[in-house]
PDB file of C-alpha atoms in Angstrom:
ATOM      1  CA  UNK A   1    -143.674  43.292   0.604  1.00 53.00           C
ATOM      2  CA  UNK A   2    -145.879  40.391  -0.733  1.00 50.00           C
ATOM      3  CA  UNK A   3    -148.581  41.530  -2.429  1.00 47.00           C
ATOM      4  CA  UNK A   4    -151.904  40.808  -1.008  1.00 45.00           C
ATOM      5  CA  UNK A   5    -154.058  38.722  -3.055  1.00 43.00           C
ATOM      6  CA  UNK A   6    -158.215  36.791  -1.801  1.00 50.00           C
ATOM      7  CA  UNK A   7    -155.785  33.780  -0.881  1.00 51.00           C
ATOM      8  CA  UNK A   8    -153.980  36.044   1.864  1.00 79.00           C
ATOM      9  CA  UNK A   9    -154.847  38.532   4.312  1.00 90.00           C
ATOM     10  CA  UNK A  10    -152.171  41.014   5.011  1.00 94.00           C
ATOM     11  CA  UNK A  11    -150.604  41.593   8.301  1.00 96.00           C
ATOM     12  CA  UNK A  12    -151.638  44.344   9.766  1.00 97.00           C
ATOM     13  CA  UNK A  13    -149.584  45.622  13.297  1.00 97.00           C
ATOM     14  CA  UNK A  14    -150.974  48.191  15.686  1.00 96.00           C
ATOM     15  CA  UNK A  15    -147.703  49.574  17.265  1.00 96.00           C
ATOM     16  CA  UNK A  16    -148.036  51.998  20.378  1.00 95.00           C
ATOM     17  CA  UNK A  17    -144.660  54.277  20.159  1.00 95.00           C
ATOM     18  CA  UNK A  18    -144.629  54.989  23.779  1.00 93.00           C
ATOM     19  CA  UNK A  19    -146.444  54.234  26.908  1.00 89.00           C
ATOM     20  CA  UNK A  20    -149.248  57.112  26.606  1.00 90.00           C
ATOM     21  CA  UNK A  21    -150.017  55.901  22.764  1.00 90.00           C
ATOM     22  CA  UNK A  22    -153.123  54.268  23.256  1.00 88.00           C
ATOM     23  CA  UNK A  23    -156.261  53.901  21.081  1.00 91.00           C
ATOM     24  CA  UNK A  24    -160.259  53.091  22.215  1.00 90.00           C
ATOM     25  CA  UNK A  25    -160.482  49.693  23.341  1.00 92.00           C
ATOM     26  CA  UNK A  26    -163.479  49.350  21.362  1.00 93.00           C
ATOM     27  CA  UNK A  27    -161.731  50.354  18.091  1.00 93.00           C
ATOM     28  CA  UNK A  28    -158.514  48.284  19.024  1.00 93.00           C
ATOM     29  CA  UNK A  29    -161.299  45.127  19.719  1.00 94.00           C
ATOM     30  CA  UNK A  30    -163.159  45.913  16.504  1.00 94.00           C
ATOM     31  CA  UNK A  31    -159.768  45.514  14.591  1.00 94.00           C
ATOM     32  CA  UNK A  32    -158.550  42.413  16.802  1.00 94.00           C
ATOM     33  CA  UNK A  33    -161.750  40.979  15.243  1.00 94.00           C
ATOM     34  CA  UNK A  34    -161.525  41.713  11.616  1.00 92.00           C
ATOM     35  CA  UNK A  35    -162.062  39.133   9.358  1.00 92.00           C
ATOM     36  CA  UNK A  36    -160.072  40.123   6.261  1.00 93.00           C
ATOM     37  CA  UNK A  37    -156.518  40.914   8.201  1.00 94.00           C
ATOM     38  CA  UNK A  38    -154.143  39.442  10.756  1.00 95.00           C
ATOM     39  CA  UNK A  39    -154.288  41.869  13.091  1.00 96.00           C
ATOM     40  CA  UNK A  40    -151.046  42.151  16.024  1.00 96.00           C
ATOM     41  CA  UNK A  41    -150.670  45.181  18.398  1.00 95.00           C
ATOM     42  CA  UNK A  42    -147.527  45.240  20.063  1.00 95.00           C
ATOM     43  CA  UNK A  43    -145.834  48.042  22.740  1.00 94.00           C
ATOM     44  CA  UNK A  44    -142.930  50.589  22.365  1.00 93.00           C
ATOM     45  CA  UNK A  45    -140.387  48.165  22.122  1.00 92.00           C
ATOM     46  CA  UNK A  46    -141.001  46.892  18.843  1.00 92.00           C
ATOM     47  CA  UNK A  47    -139.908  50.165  17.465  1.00 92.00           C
ATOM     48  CA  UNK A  48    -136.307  49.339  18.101  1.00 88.00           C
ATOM     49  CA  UNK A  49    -135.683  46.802  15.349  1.00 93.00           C
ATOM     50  CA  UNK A  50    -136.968  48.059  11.977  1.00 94.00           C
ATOM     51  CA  UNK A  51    -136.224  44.860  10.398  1.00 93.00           C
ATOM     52  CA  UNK A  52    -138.375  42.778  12.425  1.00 94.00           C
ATOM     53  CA  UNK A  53    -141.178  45.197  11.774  1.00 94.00           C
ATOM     54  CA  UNK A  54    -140.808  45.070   8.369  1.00 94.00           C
ATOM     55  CA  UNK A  55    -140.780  41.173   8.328  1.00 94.00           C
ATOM     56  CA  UNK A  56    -143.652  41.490  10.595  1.00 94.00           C
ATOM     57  CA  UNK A  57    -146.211  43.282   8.883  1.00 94.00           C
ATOM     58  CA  UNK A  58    -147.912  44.822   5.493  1.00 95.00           C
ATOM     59  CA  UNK A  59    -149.218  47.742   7.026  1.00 97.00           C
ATOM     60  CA  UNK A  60    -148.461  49.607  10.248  1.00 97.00           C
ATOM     61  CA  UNK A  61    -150.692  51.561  12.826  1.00 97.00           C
ATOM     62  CA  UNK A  62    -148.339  54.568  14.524  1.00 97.00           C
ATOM     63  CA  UNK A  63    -149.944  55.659  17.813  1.00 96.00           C
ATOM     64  CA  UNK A  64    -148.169  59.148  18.609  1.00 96.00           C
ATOM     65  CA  UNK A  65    -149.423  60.137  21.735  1.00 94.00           C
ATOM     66  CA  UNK A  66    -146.807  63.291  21.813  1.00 94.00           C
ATOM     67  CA  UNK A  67    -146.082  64.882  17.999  1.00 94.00           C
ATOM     68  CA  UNK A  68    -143.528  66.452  19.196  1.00 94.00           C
ATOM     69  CA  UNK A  69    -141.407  62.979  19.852  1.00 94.00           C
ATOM     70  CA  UNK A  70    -141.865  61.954  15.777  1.00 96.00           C
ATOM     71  CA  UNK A  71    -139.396  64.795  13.813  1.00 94.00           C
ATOM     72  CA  UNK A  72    -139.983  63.966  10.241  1.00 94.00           C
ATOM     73  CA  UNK A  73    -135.894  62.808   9.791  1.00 95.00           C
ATOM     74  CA  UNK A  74    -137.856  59.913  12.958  1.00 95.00           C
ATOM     75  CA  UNK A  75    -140.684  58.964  11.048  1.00 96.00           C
ATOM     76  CA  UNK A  76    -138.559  59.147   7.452  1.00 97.00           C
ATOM     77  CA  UNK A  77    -136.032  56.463   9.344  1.00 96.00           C
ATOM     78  CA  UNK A  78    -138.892  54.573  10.316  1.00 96.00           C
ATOM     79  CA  UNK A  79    -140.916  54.543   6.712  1.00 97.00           C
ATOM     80  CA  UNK A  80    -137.872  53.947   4.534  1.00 96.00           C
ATOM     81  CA  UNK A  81    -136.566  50.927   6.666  1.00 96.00           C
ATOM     82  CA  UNK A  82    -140.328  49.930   5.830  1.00 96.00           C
ATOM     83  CA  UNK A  83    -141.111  50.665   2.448  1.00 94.00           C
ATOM     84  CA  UNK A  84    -142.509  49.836   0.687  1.00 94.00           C
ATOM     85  CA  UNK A  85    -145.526  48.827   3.861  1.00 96.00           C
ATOM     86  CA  UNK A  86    -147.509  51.604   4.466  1.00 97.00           C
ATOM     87  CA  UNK A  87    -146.920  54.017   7.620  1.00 97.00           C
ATOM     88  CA  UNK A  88    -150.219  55.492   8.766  1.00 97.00           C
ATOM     89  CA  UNK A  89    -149.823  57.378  11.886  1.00 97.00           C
ATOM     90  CA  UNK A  90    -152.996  57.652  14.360  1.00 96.00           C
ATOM     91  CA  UNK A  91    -152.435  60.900  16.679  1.00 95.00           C
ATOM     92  CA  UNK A  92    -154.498  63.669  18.673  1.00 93.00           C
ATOM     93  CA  UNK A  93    -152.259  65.973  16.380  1.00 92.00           C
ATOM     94  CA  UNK A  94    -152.539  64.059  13.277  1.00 92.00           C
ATOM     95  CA  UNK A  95    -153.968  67.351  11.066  1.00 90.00           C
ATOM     96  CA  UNK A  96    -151.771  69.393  12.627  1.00 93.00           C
ATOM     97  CA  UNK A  97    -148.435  67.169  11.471  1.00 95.00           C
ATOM     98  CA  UNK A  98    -149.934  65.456   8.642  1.00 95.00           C
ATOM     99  CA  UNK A  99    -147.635  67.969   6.218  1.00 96.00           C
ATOM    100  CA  UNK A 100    -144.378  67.162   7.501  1.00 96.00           C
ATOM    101  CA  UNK A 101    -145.310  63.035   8.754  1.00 96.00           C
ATOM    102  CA  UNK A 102    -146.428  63.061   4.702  1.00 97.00           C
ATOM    103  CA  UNK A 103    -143.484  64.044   3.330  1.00 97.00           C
ATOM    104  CA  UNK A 104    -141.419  61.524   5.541  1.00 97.00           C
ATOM    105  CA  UNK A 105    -143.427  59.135   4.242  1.00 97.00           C
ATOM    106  CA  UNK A 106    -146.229  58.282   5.748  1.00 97.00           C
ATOM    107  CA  UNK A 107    -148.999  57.332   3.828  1.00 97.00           C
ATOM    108  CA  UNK A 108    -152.145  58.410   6.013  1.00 96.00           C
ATOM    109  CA  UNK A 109    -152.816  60.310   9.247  1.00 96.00           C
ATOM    110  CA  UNK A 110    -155.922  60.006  11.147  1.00 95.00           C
ATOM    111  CA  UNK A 111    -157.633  61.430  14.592  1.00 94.00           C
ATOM    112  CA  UNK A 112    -157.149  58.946  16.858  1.00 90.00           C
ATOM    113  CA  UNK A 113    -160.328  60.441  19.088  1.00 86.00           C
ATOM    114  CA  UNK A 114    -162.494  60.617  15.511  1.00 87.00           C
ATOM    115  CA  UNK A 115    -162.043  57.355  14.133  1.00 90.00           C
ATOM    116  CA  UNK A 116    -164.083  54.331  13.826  1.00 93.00           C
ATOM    117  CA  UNK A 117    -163.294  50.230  12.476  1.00 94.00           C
ATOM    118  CA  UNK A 118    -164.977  50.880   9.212  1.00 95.00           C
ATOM    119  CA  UNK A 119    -162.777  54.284   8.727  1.00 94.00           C
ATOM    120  CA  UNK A 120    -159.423  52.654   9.698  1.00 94.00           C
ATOM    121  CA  UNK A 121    -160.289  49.565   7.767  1.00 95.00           C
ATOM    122  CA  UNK A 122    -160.874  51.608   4.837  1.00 95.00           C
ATOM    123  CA  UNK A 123    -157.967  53.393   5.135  1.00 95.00           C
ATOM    124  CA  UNK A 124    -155.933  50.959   5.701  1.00 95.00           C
ATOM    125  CA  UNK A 125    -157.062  48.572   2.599  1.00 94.00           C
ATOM    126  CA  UNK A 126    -156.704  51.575   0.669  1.00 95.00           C
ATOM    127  CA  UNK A 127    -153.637  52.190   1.567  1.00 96.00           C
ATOM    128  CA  UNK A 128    -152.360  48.769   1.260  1.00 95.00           C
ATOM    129  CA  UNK A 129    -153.359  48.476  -2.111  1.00 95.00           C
ATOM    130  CA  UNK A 130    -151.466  51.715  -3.245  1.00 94.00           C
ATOM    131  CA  UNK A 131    -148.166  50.178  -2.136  1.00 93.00           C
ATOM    132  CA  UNK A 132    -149.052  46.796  -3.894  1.00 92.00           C
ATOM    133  CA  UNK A 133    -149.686  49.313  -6.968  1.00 95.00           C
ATOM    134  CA  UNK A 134    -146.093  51.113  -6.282  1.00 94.00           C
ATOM    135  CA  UNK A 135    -144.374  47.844  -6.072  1.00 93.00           C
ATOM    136  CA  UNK A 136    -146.267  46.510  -9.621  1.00 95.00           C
ATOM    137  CA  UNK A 137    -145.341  49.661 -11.253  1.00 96.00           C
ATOM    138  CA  UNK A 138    -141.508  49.552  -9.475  1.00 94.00           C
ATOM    139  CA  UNK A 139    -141.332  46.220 -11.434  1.00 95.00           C
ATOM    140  CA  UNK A 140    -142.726  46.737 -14.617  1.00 96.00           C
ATOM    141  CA  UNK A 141    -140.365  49.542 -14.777  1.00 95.00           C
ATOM    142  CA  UNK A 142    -137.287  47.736 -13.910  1.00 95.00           C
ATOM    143  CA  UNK A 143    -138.201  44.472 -16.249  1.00 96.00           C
ATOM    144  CA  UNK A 144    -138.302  47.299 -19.120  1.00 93.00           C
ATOM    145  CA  UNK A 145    -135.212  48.677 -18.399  1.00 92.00           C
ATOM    146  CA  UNK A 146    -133.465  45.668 -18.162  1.00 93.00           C
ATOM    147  CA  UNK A 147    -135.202  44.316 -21.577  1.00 94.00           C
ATOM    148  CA  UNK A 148    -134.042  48.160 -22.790  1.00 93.00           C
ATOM    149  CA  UNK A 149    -130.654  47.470 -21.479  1.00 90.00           C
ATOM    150  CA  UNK A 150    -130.134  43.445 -23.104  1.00 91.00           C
ATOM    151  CA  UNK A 151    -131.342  43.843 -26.075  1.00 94.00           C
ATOM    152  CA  UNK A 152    -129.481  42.944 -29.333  1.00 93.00           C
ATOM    153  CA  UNK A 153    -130.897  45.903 -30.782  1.00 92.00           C
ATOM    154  CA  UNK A 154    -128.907  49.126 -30.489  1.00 88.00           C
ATOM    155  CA  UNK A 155    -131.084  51.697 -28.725  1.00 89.00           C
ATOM    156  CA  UNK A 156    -130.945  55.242 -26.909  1.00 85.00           C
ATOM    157  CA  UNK A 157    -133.578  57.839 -25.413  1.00 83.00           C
ATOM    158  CA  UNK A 158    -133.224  61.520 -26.196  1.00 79.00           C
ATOM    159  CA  UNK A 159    -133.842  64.143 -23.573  1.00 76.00           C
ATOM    160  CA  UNK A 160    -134.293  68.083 -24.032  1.00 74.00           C
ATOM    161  CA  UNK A 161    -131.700  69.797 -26.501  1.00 67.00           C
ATOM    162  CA  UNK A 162    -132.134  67.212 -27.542  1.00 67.00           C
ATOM    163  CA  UNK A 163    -129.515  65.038 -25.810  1.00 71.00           C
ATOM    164  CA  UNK A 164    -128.677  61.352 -25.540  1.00 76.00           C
ATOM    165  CA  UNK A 165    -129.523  60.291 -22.104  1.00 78.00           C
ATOM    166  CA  UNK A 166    -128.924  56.894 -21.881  1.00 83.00           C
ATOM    167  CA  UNK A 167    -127.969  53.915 -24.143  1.00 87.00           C
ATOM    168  CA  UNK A 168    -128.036  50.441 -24.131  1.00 91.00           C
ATOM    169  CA  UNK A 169    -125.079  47.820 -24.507  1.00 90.00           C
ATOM    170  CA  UNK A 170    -125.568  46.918 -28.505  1.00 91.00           C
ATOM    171  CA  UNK A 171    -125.412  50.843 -28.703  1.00 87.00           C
ATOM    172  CA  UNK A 172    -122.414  51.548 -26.963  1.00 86.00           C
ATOM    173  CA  UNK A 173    -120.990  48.982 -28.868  1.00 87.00           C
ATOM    174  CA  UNK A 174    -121.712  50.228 -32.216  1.00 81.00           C
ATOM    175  CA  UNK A 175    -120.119  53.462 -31.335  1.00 78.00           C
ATOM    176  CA  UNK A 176    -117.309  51.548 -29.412  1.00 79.00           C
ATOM    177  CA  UNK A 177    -118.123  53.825 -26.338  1.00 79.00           C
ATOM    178  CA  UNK A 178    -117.393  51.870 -22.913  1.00 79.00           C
ATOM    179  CA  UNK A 179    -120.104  53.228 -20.892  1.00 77.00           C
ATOM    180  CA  UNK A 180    -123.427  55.488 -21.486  1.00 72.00           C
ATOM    181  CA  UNK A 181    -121.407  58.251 -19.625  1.00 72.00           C
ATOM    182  CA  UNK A 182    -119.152  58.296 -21.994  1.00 73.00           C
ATOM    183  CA  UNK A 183    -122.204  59.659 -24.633  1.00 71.00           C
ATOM    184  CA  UNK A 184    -124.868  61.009 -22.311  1.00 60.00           C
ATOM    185  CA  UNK A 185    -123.817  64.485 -22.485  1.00 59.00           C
ATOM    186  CA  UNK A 186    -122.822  64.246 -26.921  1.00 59.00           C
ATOM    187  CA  UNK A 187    -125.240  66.282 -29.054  1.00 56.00           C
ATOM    188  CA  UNK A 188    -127.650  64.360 -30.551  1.00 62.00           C
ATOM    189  CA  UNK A 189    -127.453  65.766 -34.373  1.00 65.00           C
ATOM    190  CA  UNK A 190    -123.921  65.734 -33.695  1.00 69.00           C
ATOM    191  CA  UNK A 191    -123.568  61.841 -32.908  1.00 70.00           C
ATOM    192  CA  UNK A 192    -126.067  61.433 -35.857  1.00 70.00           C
ATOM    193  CA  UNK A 193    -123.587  62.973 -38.031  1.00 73.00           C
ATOM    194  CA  UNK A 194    -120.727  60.549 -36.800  1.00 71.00           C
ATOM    195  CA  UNK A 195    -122.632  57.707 -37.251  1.00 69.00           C
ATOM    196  CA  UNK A 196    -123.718  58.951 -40.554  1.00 72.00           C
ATOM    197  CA  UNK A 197    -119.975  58.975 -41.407  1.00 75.00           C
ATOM    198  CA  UNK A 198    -119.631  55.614 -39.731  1.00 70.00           C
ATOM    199  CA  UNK A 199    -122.298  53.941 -41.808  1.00 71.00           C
ATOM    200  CA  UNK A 200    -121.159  55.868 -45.142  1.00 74.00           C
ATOM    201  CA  UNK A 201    -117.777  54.765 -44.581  1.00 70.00           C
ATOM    202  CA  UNK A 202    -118.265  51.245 -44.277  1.00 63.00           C
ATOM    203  CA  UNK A 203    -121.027  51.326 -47.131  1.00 60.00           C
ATOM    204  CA  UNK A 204    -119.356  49.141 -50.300  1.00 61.00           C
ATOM    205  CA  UNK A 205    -117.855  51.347 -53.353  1.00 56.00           C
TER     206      UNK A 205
END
């Protein structure tokens, strides 16, 4: 997902999952003519490649006309083949199903009979912004673990008991330990004391 920036308007699709999925006309005209998306609606078909929708689009629109055709293991397929985009499902039922549709991943669900262009767009910025929050935070956390991991100084975090639960390369080195499974489960006073013994043997007489 690119993150949306002034310079770029994000993609959002309306997708209709079947041929009773419809919204107003007047809210799917109101969204055809917003100014600060690219808005596409497209028919049931789409739904068959997940890929393509994922290329497609930043955000997607779900119409559900029947609840009962979306089991969460559906909509979970559907929101991890397009995470990190936002799912947010528009349905009659939407209250009724918002508990399980949630926990599969979806990031809103609205009333499609109680819902205006000002709600949706809303919504849908909202929601869009969340995921470009996720994704930030997904890399800020992966460029510290990989400084964590490289560098030259030998380092390890401490969990409950307290045990080592992971170390980094220059670590495992200085304890000539192949791998961080190899010392994740080691007391931690207990390592302390062997490298204790480490560093007092190899301290000059």
């Amino acid at each position: 997902m690119q993150t949306t920036s002034k310079m770029r308007m994000p993609n959002l699709m309306l997708l209709h999952s079947c041929a009773d999925a419809r919204i107003p006309a007047d809210l799917e005209a109101g969204l055809n003519r917003a100014e600060w998306c690219r808005f596409s609606s497209h028919g049931p078909t789409a739904l068959d490649d997940h890929a393509a929708l994922a290329a497609a689009c930043d955000c997607l629109l779900l119409v559900v006309a029947n609840a009962e055709d979306w089991s969460a293991a559906r909509m979970a397929a559907l929101t991890t083949a397009l995470a990190p985009r936002p799912v947010i499902v528009l349905c009659r039922q939407a209250r009724e199903n918002e508990a399980r549709w949630l926990a599969a991943g979806v990031e809103d669900c609205m009333n499609v009979e109680s819902i205006d262009v000002g709600t949706v767009t809303r919504i849908v910025r909202r929601c869009i912004e969340r995921a470009n929050q996720r994704v930030h935070v997904r890399t800020a956390e992966q460029q510290y673990e990989d400084l964590f991991r490289q560098m030259p100084i030998a380092a390890f975090s401490v969990g409950r008991g307290p045990t080592i639960t992971r170390a980094n390369q220059a670590f495992l080195k200085f304890i000539s330990a192949q791998s961080a499974e190899q010392v994740s489960d080691q007391q931690f006073h207990g390592l302390l004391a062997g490298l204790e013994q480490l560093i007092a043997g190899s301290s000059p007489q």
